Short mmCIF file of C-alpha atoms in Angstrom, two decimals:
data_model
loop_
_atom_site.label_atom_id
_atom_site.label_comp_id
_atom_site.label_asym_id
_atom_site.label_seq_id
_atom_site.Cartn_x
_atom_site.Cartn_y
_atom_site.Cartn_z
CA MET A 1 111.39 112.57 75.29
CA THR A 2 107.69 113.21 75.88
CA PRO A 3 105.60 112.31 72.76
CA GLY A 4 104.19 115.45 71.20
CA PRO A 5 100.91 116.09 69.39
CA THR A 6 100.18 114.43 66.06
CA VAL A 7 100.54 116.35 62.83
CA ALA A 8 96.76 116.06 62.37
CA ALA A 9 96.24 117.67 65.78
CA LEU A 10 98.50 120.57 64.84
CA VAL A 11 96.64 121.08 61.57
CA ALA A 12 93.37 121.14 63.52
CA ARG A 13 94.63 124.09 65.58
CA GLU A 14 93.41 126.96 63.40
CA GLU A 15 95.56 129.53 65.21
CA LEU A 16 98.69 127.79 63.90
CA GLY A 17 97.71 128.39 60.27
CA LEU A 18 98.87 125.00 58.94
CA ARG A 19 97.35 123.12 55.97
CA LEU A 20 98.13 119.54 54.98
CA VAL A 21 98.87 119.40 51.22
CA ALA A 22 100.53 115.99 50.79
CA GLY A 23 101.49 112.81 52.66
CA ALA A 24 98.18 112.51 54.50
CA ASP A 25 98.92 108.91 55.53
CA GLY A 26 101.66 110.21 57.83
CA SER A 27 99.43 112.70 59.66
CA ARG A 28 99.45 110.49 62.77
CA ARG A 29 103.17 111.06 63.22
CA ARG A 30 103.96 112.90 66.46
CA ALA A 31 105.96 116.10 66.55
CA GLY A 32 108.27 116.25 69.54
CA SER A 33 110.16 119.37 68.47
CA VAL A 34 110.69 121.79 65.56
CA GLY A 35 113.70 122.37 63.35
CA MET A 36 114.77 124.81 60.63
CA VAL A 37 116.34 123.39 57.46
CA SER A 38 117.35 124.47 53.97
CA ALA A 39 117.72 122.51 50.79
CA VAL A 40 121.51 122.36 51.10
CA ASP A 41 121.90 122.14 54.89
CA SER A 42 119.94 119.31 56.50
CA THR A 43 121.96 119.04 59.72
CA ALA A 44 118.86 119.95 61.77
CA LEU A 45 117.13 116.74 60.77
CA SER A 46 116.19 114.77 63.88
CA PRO A 47 113.65 112.11 64.80
CA ASP A 48 110.13 113.38 65.57
CA ALA A 49 111.05 116.95 64.52
CA LEU A 50 108.59 118.97 62.48
CA LEU A 51 110.88 120.64 59.97
CA PHE A 52 110.33 124.22 58.75
CA THR A 53 111.98 125.62 55.65
CA GLY A 54 111.74 128.79 53.62
CA PHE A 55 112.62 126.71 50.57
CA ASP A 56 110.04 126.82 47.72
CA LEU A 57 109.31 123.16 47.00
CA ALA A 58 107.13 124.05 44.01
CA ALA A 59 110.16 125.33 42.10
CA ALA A 60 112.89 123.20 43.66
CA GLY A 61 112.83 120.20 41.35
CA TRP A 62 115.17 117.38 42.36
CA ARG A 63 116.41 119.26 45.44
CA ALA A 64 112.92 119.05 46.95
CA ASP A 65 113.00 115.28 46.43
CA VAL A 66 116.39 115.01 48.20
CA LEU A 67 115.17 117.08 51.16
CA MET A 68 112.02 115.00 51.52
CA ARG A 69 113.92 111.69 51.38
CA ARG A 70 116.41 112.88 53.99
CA ALA A 71 113.53 113.98 56.24
CA HIS A 72 111.89 110.59 55.84
CA GLU A 73 115.13 108.72 56.59
CA ALA A 74 115.59 110.85 59.72
CA ARG A 75 112.02 109.85 60.82
CA ALA A 76 110.99 113.50 60.93
CA ALA A 77 107.37 114.25 61.80
CA GLY A 78 106.80 116.29 58.66
CA LEU A 79 107.87 119.24 56.54
CA VAL A 80 106.36 122.76 56.63
CA VAL A 81 106.88 125.07 53.66
CA PRO A 82 105.66 128.56 52.66
CA ALA A 83 102.35 128.64 50.76
CA ASN A 84 103.88 129.90 47.52
CA GLY A 85 101.83 127.79 45.13
CA SER A 86 100.78 124.26 44.39
CA LEU A 87 103.27 121.43 44.79
CA ALA A 88 104.52 119.79 41.65
CA ALA A 89 102.72 116.53 41.00
CA PRO A 90 105.91 114.41 41.34
CA THR A 91 106.75 116.10 44.65
CA SER A 92 103.26 115.49 45.99
CA ALA A 93 103.38 111.88 44.80
CA LEU A 94 106.73 111.33 46.53
CA ALA A 95 105.34 112.72 49.80
CA ASP A 96 102.37 110.38 49.54
CA HIS A 97 104.66 107.45 48.76
CA LEU A 98 106.93 108.16 51.72
CA GLY A 99 104.03 108.94 54.05
CA LEU A 100 105.78 112.22 54.91
CA PRO A 101 103.30 114.97 55.74
CA VAL A 102 103.93 118.20 53.86
CA LEU A 103 102.20 121.27 55.28
CA GLU A 104 101.89 124.83 54.08
CA THR A 105 101.80 127.96 56.22
CA THR A 106 100.71 131.43 55.20
CA ARG A 107 102.59 132.92 58.14
CA ASP A 108 106.22 133.87 58.38
CA VAL A 109 108.08 130.56 58.63
CA LEU A 110 110.02 131.52 61.76
CA ALA A 111 106.88 132.83 63.49
CA ALA A 112 105.02 129.65 62.55
CA ALA A 113 107.87 127.50 63.92
CA LEU A 114 107.81 129.38 67.25
CA ALA A 115 104.03 128.98 67.51
CA VAL A 116 104.24 125.24 66.89
CA GLN A 117 107.08 124.89 69.39
CA GLU A 118 104.96 126.61 72.03
CA CYS A 119 102.11 124.23 71.23
CA ILE A 120 104.37 121.18 71.47
CA ALA A 121 105.92 122.36 74.73
CA ALA A 122 102.60 123.45 76.29
CA PRO A 123 101.99 120.19 78.21
CA GLN A 124 105.53 120.24 79.66
CA VAL A 125 105.16 123.92 80.55
CA GLN A 126 101.80 123.27 82.20
CA ARG A 127 103.21 120.28 84.05
CA ALA A 128 106.20 122.30 85.24
CA ALA A 129 103.88 125.10 86.38
CA ALA A 130 101.74 122.62 88.32
CA VAL A 131 104.79 121.05 89.98
CA LEU A 132 106.18 124.51 90.79
CA ALA A 133 102.84 125.45 92.34
CA ALA A 134 102.89 122.23 94.38
CA HIS A 135 106.38 122.95 95.73
CA ARG A 136 105.43 126.56 96.46
CA ASP A 137 102.17 125.67 98.26
CA LEU A 138 103.74 122.84 100.24
CA ALA A 139 106.66 125.05 101.26
CA ARG A 140 104.14 127.39 102.90
CA ARG A 141 102.77 124.52 104.97
CA ALA A 142 104.25 121.97 107.34
CA GLY A 143 104.17 119.31 104.63
CA SER A 144 102.19 116.82 106.73
CA PRO A 145 100.21 114.01 105.06
CA GLU A 146 97.06 116.14 105.38
CA ASP A 147 98.81 119.10 103.73
CA VAL A 148 100.06 116.94 100.86
CA VAL A 149 96.60 115.50 100.25
CA ALA A 150 94.94 118.93 100.25
CA VAL A 151 97.46 120.58 97.90
CA LEU A 152 97.86 117.72 95.42
CA SER A 153 94.16 116.89 95.19
CA ALA A 154 93.45 120.50 94.20
CA LEU A 155 96.25 120.66 91.61
CA ALA A 156 95.83 117.16 90.16
CA GLY A 157 92.05 117.26 89.98
CA VAL A 158 91.80 113.72 91.41
CA ASP A 159 91.61 112.27 94.90
CA VAL A 160 95.07 111.84 96.41
CA ASN A 161 95.86 109.94 99.59
CA VAL A 162 98.86 108.99 101.68
CA GLN A 163 99.17 105.32 102.62
CA ASP A 164 101.39 103.34 104.95
CA GLY A 165 103.32 100.27 103.87
CA SER A 166 100.25 98.05 104.27
CA GLU A 167 98.21 100.35 101.99
CA ARG A 168 96.09 101.77 104.81
CA ALA A 169 95.13 105.42 104.26
CA LEU A 170 96.95 107.79 106.64
CA ALA A 171 95.40 110.90 105.08
CA GLY A 172 92.78 111.35 102.39
CA ALA A 173 90.01 109.00 101.37
CA PRO A 174 90.99 105.35 100.87
CA SER A 175 91.58 104.40 97.24
CA PRO A 176 88.58 102.63 95.68
CA PRO A 177 89.18 98.95 94.95
CA GLY A 178 90.44 98.16 91.49
CA ASP A 179 92.77 96.01 89.45
CA GLY A 180 95.58 98.56 89.50
CA ALA A 181 94.56 100.30 86.27
CA GLY A 182 95.14 104.01 86.54
CA LEU A 183 96.72 103.68 89.97
CA ILE A 184 99.86 105.78 90.53
CA ARG A 185 101.98 105.22 93.65
CA VAL A 186 105.12 107.18 94.55
CA PRO A 187 107.20 105.99 97.54
CA VAL A 188 108.29 108.24 100.38
CA THR A 189 111.77 106.95 101.20
CA THR A 190 113.62 107.67 104.42
CA HIS A 191 117.22 106.69 105.04
CA ALA A 192 117.95 103.38 103.29
CA THR A 193 114.87 101.54 104.54
CA ALA A 194 111.85 100.35 102.65
CA PRO A 195 109.25 103.06 101.99
CA ALA A 196 107.17 103.78 105.08
CA MET A 197 104.60 105.82 103.17
CA TRP A 198 103.27 106.10 99.63
CA VAL A 199 101.53 109.00 97.89
CA THR A 200 98.83 107.56 95.64
CA ALA A 201 96.16 108.60 93.16
CA ARG A 202 93.93 106.75 90.72
CA LEU A 203 93.13 108.24 87.30
CA PRO A 204 89.65 107.51 85.95
CA THR A 205 90.88 107.30 82.34
CA THR A 206 94.11 106.44 80.55
CA ASP A 207 95.88 109.63 79.51
CA SER A 208 99.66 109.43 79.27
CA GLU A 209 100.19 113.20 79.51
CA ARG A 210 97.94 113.55 82.54
CA GLU A 211 99.53 110.50 84.12
CA ARG A 212 102.97 112.15 83.81
CA THR A 213 101.63 115.35 85.37
CA VAL A 214 100.02 113.52 88.28
CA ARG A 215 103.12 111.40 88.84
CA ASP A 216 105.31 114.52 88.95
CA LEU A 217 102.90 116.10 91.44
CA LEU A 218 102.97 112.99 93.63
CA THR A 219 106.76 113.06 93.50
CA ALA A 220 106.69 116.66 94.75
CA GLY A 221 104.39 115.51 97.55
CA ALA A 222 106.74 112.66 98.42
CA SER A 223 109.63 115.13 98.71
CA ALA A 224 107.57 117.30 101.05
CA LEU A 225 106.74 114.26 103.17
CA GLN A 226 110.43 113.36 103.35
CA ARG A 227 111.21 116.80 104.76
CA TRP A 228 108.24 116.66 107.14
CA THR A 229 109.26 113.20 108.36
CA ALA A 230 112.84 114.31 109.02
CA ILE A 231 111.75 117.44 110.90
CA ARG A 232 109.10 115.50 112.80
CA ARG A 233 111.65 112.87 113.78
CA VAL A 234 113.97 115.51 115.24
CA GLU A 235 111.08 117.05 117.17
CA LEU A 236 109.91 113.67 118.45
CA GLU A 237 113.40 112.66 119.56
CA ARG A 238 113.89 116.00 121.34
CA ASP A 239 110.56 115.72 123.15
CA ALA A 240 111.14 112.04 123.90
CA ARG A 241 114.52 112.79 125.49
CA LEU A 242 112.89 115.47 127.64
CA ARG A 243 110.07 113.19 128.79
CA ALA A 244 112.32 110.17 129.30
CA GLY A 245 114.85 112.16 131.31
CA LEU A 246 112.21 113.68 133.56
CA LEU A 247 110.50 110.33 134.09
CA SER A 248 113.84 108.73 134.98
CA GLU A 249 114.45 111.41 137.61
CA LEU A 250 110.90 110.99 138.88
CA LEU A 251 111.32 107.23 139.32
CA GLN A 252 114.42 107.81 141.44
CA LEU A 253 112.47 109.83 144.01
CA ASP A 254 112.51 108.51 147.57
CA ASP A 255 111.30 111.77 149.11
CA GLU A 256 108.89 114.56 148.23
CA PRO A 257 110.01 116.43 145.06
CA SER A 258 111.55 119.87 145.48
CA GLY A 259 109.84 123.03 144.31
CA ALA A 260 112.17 123.35 141.30
CA PHE A 261 111.54 119.74 140.27
CA ARG A 262 107.79 120.22 140.65
CA ARG A 263 107.97 123.22 138.34
CA ARG A 264 109.76 121.21 135.64
CA ILE A 265 107.09 118.53 135.93
CA LEU A 266 104.23 121.01 135.73
CA GLU A 267 105.81 122.70 132.68
CA LEU A 268 105.21 119.44 130.81
CA GLY A 269 101.61 119.42 131.94
CA TRP A 270 102.13 116.41 134.20
CA ARG A 271 100.08 116.11 137.40
CA ILE A 272 101.73 114.49 140.42
CA ASP A 273 99.26 115.41 143.14
CA GLY A 274 96.08 113.47 143.75
CA TRP A 275 95.60 109.75 143.18
CA HIS A 276 97.43 107.86 140.46
CA VAL A 277 97.45 104.53 138.66
CA GLY A 278 100.72 103.82 136.88
CA TYR A 279 101.18 101.69 133.78
CA HIS A 280 104.05 100.37 131.70
CA ILE A 281 103.92 99.12 128.13
CA ARG A 282 106.92 96.92 127.42
CA ALA A 283 107.95 96.55 123.78
CA LEU A 284 108.88 92.95 123.04
CA GLY A 285 111.54 92.49 120.40
CA THR A 286 112.85 95.29 118.23
CA ALA A 287 110.77 98.47 118.20
CA ASP A 288 111.45 102.11 117.37
CA VAL A 289 110.00 103.51 120.59
CA VAL A 290 110.17 107.15 119.49
CA ALA A 291 108.52 106.47 116.12
CA GLU A 292 105.80 104.30 117.68
CA THR A 293 104.86 106.82 120.38
CA THR A 294 102.22 108.53 118.25
CA ASP A 295 100.55 105.20 117.54
CA VAL A 296 100.60 104.27 121.23
CA VAL A 297 99.00 107.59 122.19
CA THR A 298 96.38 107.11 119.45
CA VAL A 299 95.46 103.67 120.81
CA LEU A 300 95.21 105.02 124.37
CA HIS A 301 92.92 107.84 123.23
CA ARG A 302 90.83 105.42 121.19
CA HIS A 303 90.00 103.55 124.37
CA GLY A 304 89.08 106.66 126.33
CA LEU A 305 92.41 107.11 128.15
CA ASP A 306 94.44 110.31 128.30
CA PRO A 307 97.36 109.47 130.59
CA VAL A 308 100.87 110.84 130.78
CA VAL A 309 103.01 109.02 128.19
CA ALA A 310 106.80 108.97 128.38
CA GLU A 311 109.31 106.90 126.47
CA THR A 312 111.58 104.50 128.35
CA VAL A 313 114.41 102.19 127.34
CA ASP A 314 112.04 99.28 126.71
CA GLY A 315 108.73 100.99 125.94
CA TRP A 316 106.41 103.56 127.48
CA SER A 317 105.44 104.46 131.05
CA GLY A 318 103.00 106.89 132.56
CA TRP A 319 100.04 107.29 134.83
CA CYS A 320 96.40 108.29 135.07
CA THR A 321 95.41 110.85 137.71
CA SER A 322 92.26 111.52 139.69
CA PRO A 323 91.75 114.35 142.21
CA SER A 324 89.94 111.92 144.54
CA PRO A 325 90.60 108.31 145.52
CA TYR A 326 89.77 105.71 142.88
CA GLY A 327 86.73 103.62 143.69
CA ILE A 328 86.45 99.92 143.00
CA ASP A 329 84.36 100.52 139.87
CA GLU A 330 86.79 103.14 138.59
CA VAL A 331 89.75 100.78 139.02
CA ARG A 332 87.80 98.01 137.32
CA ASP A 333 87.06 100.36 134.40
CA LEU A 334 90.74 101.31 134.08
CA VAL A 335 91.73 97.64 134.07
CA HIS A 336 89.21 96.97 131.30
CA ARG A 337 90.39 99.91 129.19
CA PHE A 338 94.09 99.07 129.52
CA ARG A 339 93.36 95.44 128.68
CA GLN A 340 91.71 96.68 125.48
CA VAL A 341 94.75 98.87 124.81
CA GLN A 342 97.02 95.83 125.06
CA ARG A 343 94.82 93.89 122.63
CA SER A 344 94.90 96.74 120.13
CA LEU A 345 98.66 97.20 120.43
CA ALA A 346 99.25 93.47 120.02
CA ALA A 347 97.79 93.74 116.52
CA GLN A 348 100.46 96.32 115.60
CA LEU A 349 103.56 95.35 117.58
CA PRO A 350 104.36 92.77 120.28
CA THR A 351 103.99 94.28 123.76
CA SER A 352 103.17 93.36 127.33
CA LEU A 353 101.31 95.76 129.61
CA GLY A 354 101.38 96.08 133.36
CA LEU A 355 99.00 98.21 135.42
CA GLY A 356 99.87 99.43 138.91
CA SER A 357 97.62 99.93 141.90
CA ALA A 358 95.98 103.21 142.89
CA GLU A 359 98.33 105.29 145.07
CA SER A 360 98.32 108.85 146.36
CA GLY A 361 100.87 111.63 145.96
CA PRO A 362 104.15 111.75 144.03
CA LEU A 363 105.79 108.88 145.91
CA GLY A 364 102.72 106.72 145.59
CA MET A 365 102.64 107.44 141.87
CA VAL A 366 106.29 106.41 141.54
CA ALA A 367 105.56 103.19 143.42
CA SER A 368 102.60 102.46 141.13
CA ILE A 369 104.69 102.98 137.97
CA ARG A 370 107.48 100.77 139.30
CA ALA A 371 104.98 98.05 140.18
CA ALA A 372 103.44 98.38 136.70
CA GLY A 373 106.88 97.86 135.17
CA ASP A 374 107.32 94.70 137.22
CA ALA A 375 103.88 93.49 136.19
CA ALA A 376 104.68 94.13 132.51
CA ARG A 377 107.86 92.10 132.93
CA VAL A 378 105.92 89.20 134.43
CA ALA A 379 103.16 89.57 131.80
CA GLN A 380 105.76 89.06 129.07
CA ALA A 381 105.71 85.35 129.92
CA ARG A 382 101.91 85.18 130.35
CA PRO A 383 100.32 84.66 126.91
CA GLN A 384 97.29 83.15 128.66
CA THR A 385 96.48 86.63 130.05
CA GLY A 386 97.04 88.36 126.73
CA HIS A 387 100.39 89.63 128.10
CA PHE A 388 98.42 91.94 130.41
CA LEU A 389 98.62 91.95 134.20
CA HIS A 390 97.25 94.17 136.95
CA VAL A 391 99.39 94.21 140.10
CA ASP A 392 96.35 93.27 142.18
CA GLN A 393 96.52 89.90 140.40
CA LEU A 394 100.05 89.31 141.68
CA GLY A 395 101.59 88.79 145.07
CA ALA A 396 104.44 90.89 146.43
CA ALA A 397 106.83 87.99 145.92
CA GLN A 398 106.09 87.66 142.20
CA LEU A 399 106.56 91.38 141.65
CA LEU A 400 109.77 91.66 143.62
CA LEU A 401 111.34 88.50 142.26
CA ALA A 402 110.61 89.75 138.74
CA THR A 403 112.98 92.67 139.37
CA THR A 404 115.92 90.96 141.06
CA ARG A 405 117.89 90.96 137.81
CA THR A 406 117.24 94.61 137.01
CA GLU A 407 118.45 98.02 138.16
CA ALA A 408 114.94 98.66 139.47
CA PHE A 409 115.37 96.12 142.29
CA ALA A 410 116.53 98.52 145.02
CA PRO A 411 113.80 101.12 144.34
CA ARG A 412 111.20 98.33 144.26
CA ALA A 413 112.48 97.00 147.56
CA ARG A 414 112.15 100.47 149.08
CA ASP A 415 108.60 100.69 147.78
CA LEU A 416 107.70 97.33 149.29
CA LEU A 417 109.11 98.18 152.72
CA ARG A 418 108.09 101.86 152.81
CA PRO A 419 104.93 101.17 154.90
CA LEU A 420 107.11 99.52 157.55
CA ARG A 421 109.72 102.29 157.48
CA GLU A 422 106.97 104.86 157.98
CA GLN A 423 105.94 103.01 161.14
CA GLY A 424 109.42 103.25 162.62
CA GLY A 425 112.66 101.31 162.31
CA SER A 426 111.76 98.55 164.80
CA LEU A 427 109.44 96.76 162.38
CA VAL A 428 112.05 96.52 159.59
CA GLU A 429 114.67 95.44 162.13
CA THR A 430 112.31 92.79 163.53
CA LEU A 431 111.43 91.50 160.08
CA LEU A 432 115.07 91.16 159.03
CA ALA A 433 116.00 89.39 162.29
CA TYR A 434 113.03 87.05 161.97
CA LEU A 435 113.92 86.11 158.39
CA ASP A 436 117.64 85.77 159.18
CA SER A 437 116.77 83.37 161.98
CA GLY A 438 114.88 81.08 159.66
CA SER A 439 111.52 82.37 160.90
CA HIS A 440 112.09 81.34 164.56
CA VAL A 441 110.32 83.63 167.03
CA LEU A 442 112.43 82.68 170.08
CA GLU A 443 115.73 83.20 168.27
CA THR A 444 114.46 86.53 166.94
CA ALA A 445 113.53 87.64 170.46
CA ALA A 446 117.00 86.69 171.69
CA VAL A 447 118.73 88.60 168.90
CA LEU A 448 116.64 91.71 169.53
CA GLY A 449 116.67 91.40 173.31
CA VAL A 450 112.90 91.57 173.64
CA HIS A 451 110.18 89.22 174.84
CA ARG A 452 108.81 86.62 172.44
CA ASN A 453 105.34 88.14 172.75
CA THR A 454 106.77 91.45 171.54
CA VAL A 455 108.16 89.69 168.46
CA THR A 456 104.84 87.95 167.85
CA ALA A 457 102.97 91.25 168.12
CA ARG A 458 105.40 92.98 165.76
CA LEU A 459 105.09 90.15 163.20
CA ALA A 460 101.30 90.44 163.31
CA ARG A 461 101.61 94.18 162.76
CA ILE A 462 104.05 93.65 159.86
CA SER A 463 101.58 91.27 158.19
CA SER A 464 98.79 93.79 158.64
CA VAL A 465 100.75 96.82 157.42
CA LEU A 466 102.15 95.05 154.33
CA GLY A 467 99.03 93.01 153.66
CA VAL A 468 101.05 89.81 153.29
CA ASP A 469 101.07 86.31 154.72
CA LEU A 470 104.38 85.60 156.46
CA GLU A 471 103.60 81.88 156.35
CA ASP A 472 103.99 81.91 152.56
CA PRO A 473 107.55 80.86 151.53
CA ASP A 474 107.64 83.04 148.39
CA THR A 475 106.54 86.06 150.39
CA ARG A 476 109.23 85.47 153.02
CA LEU A 477 111.85 85.14 150.27
CA ALA A 478 110.75 88.37 148.61
CA LEU A 479 110.74 90.27 151.90
CA HIS A 480 114.13 88.85 152.85
CA LEU A 481 115.61 90.02 149.53
CA ALA A 482 114.05 93.44 150.03
CA CYS A 483 115.41 93.76 153.58
CA ARG A 484 118.88 92.74 152.43
CA ALA A 485 118.78 95.20 149.50
CA LEU A 486 117.72 97.99 151.83
CA SER A 487 120.36 97.08 154.38
CA ALA A 488 123.09 97.01 151.71
CA GLU A 489 121.95 100.35 150.32
CA GLN A 490 122.13 101.95 153.76
CA GLY A 491 125.61 100.52 154.30
#
């Protein structure tokens, strides 16, 4: 039960009409409730109760003594009687001996009891009104951390903030440093996990009644945050499924997107025309991709990047877009910014980040994102680079070999050989025959039924179109795997 006001405090309230006539040493007793008693029926005696009676103690004799002893044994706060005259000296002496406050009232006893009860209950009533106001005001809002801080700070009269598990302020001013005195923290629990957020406030002075009020208000705020978190989670998962599904379809493209597909892409605000640089952030270990998306977007924005962001099975993919070709300085700036993003993310959760090359159009964008995913996979094992890699730092062999154990291998093979396929089928056919023959020009010419000089010229053209060195063993292996994957896919 909440401790009530002291008897002395009640006497000091002139509107209550109480006067202390005996037992002054007990005036610091606290009244937690009121009760009505008579000389013969003392069943209403209870601890901390201020007892009211219409019984005339001045003329009661021994019965007054019995009532006062029973009240003392019950640890009552005091006894209030009608002001019908002075107390008998023995009665007054007994009250002083027991330390039981005896008060007189000139008002009707029942009316006086109701007035005192209202006074005792006032803090609880005020606290309930404040909590009701908090629930009402928060119900009118979304219940976000900012909403909770605004509503509770106004009602509590102190600065309130919302913190994460590491005590960093998510909304509201950070709590001033201190030794914990006056600090109130209420957890925001979700599911059966440890609290992800806390609603906190620091009281400048020690006041038990105010502390209870503020704690109840913070609890109301925590409940609002629980609802907001649950609703937000549903919204995030819905949006994430939409983005992830569309990105998955986009990455399967091997031809220009249809008009209907373009419309779906544009409805999300994604741009697929122009020049693009894809990226992939790979979450290492266990991560709640949906829940972390907001933090990832925040980090990207902090470093001056506003790319498309879509959730994937192992992290986040997307791209930056420019209406004109990226210059060398622009690419260098993007590399710098994404490297900073990786450093910032590494402080929050383990990730690797791959950045694709600049490509044009929807298919080029898809190729850049795929290459970025391969680079992120390779970067996972590159702590010396800060787990960041730009595809321009890697050869075709490294990128392709990084995907041979994934479902992305066939699409990556198509991307690698697309420049040759666009030049006509003879170059892909020549490359496959050359690699199947163990890189022998004469045997290749015999298989294809052409002159050796034709083979030599085609190989030079292949090297030029792909930008690779066919003398490099790793490159030949990667291209051979790609040719075989493409051949198997085409039946």
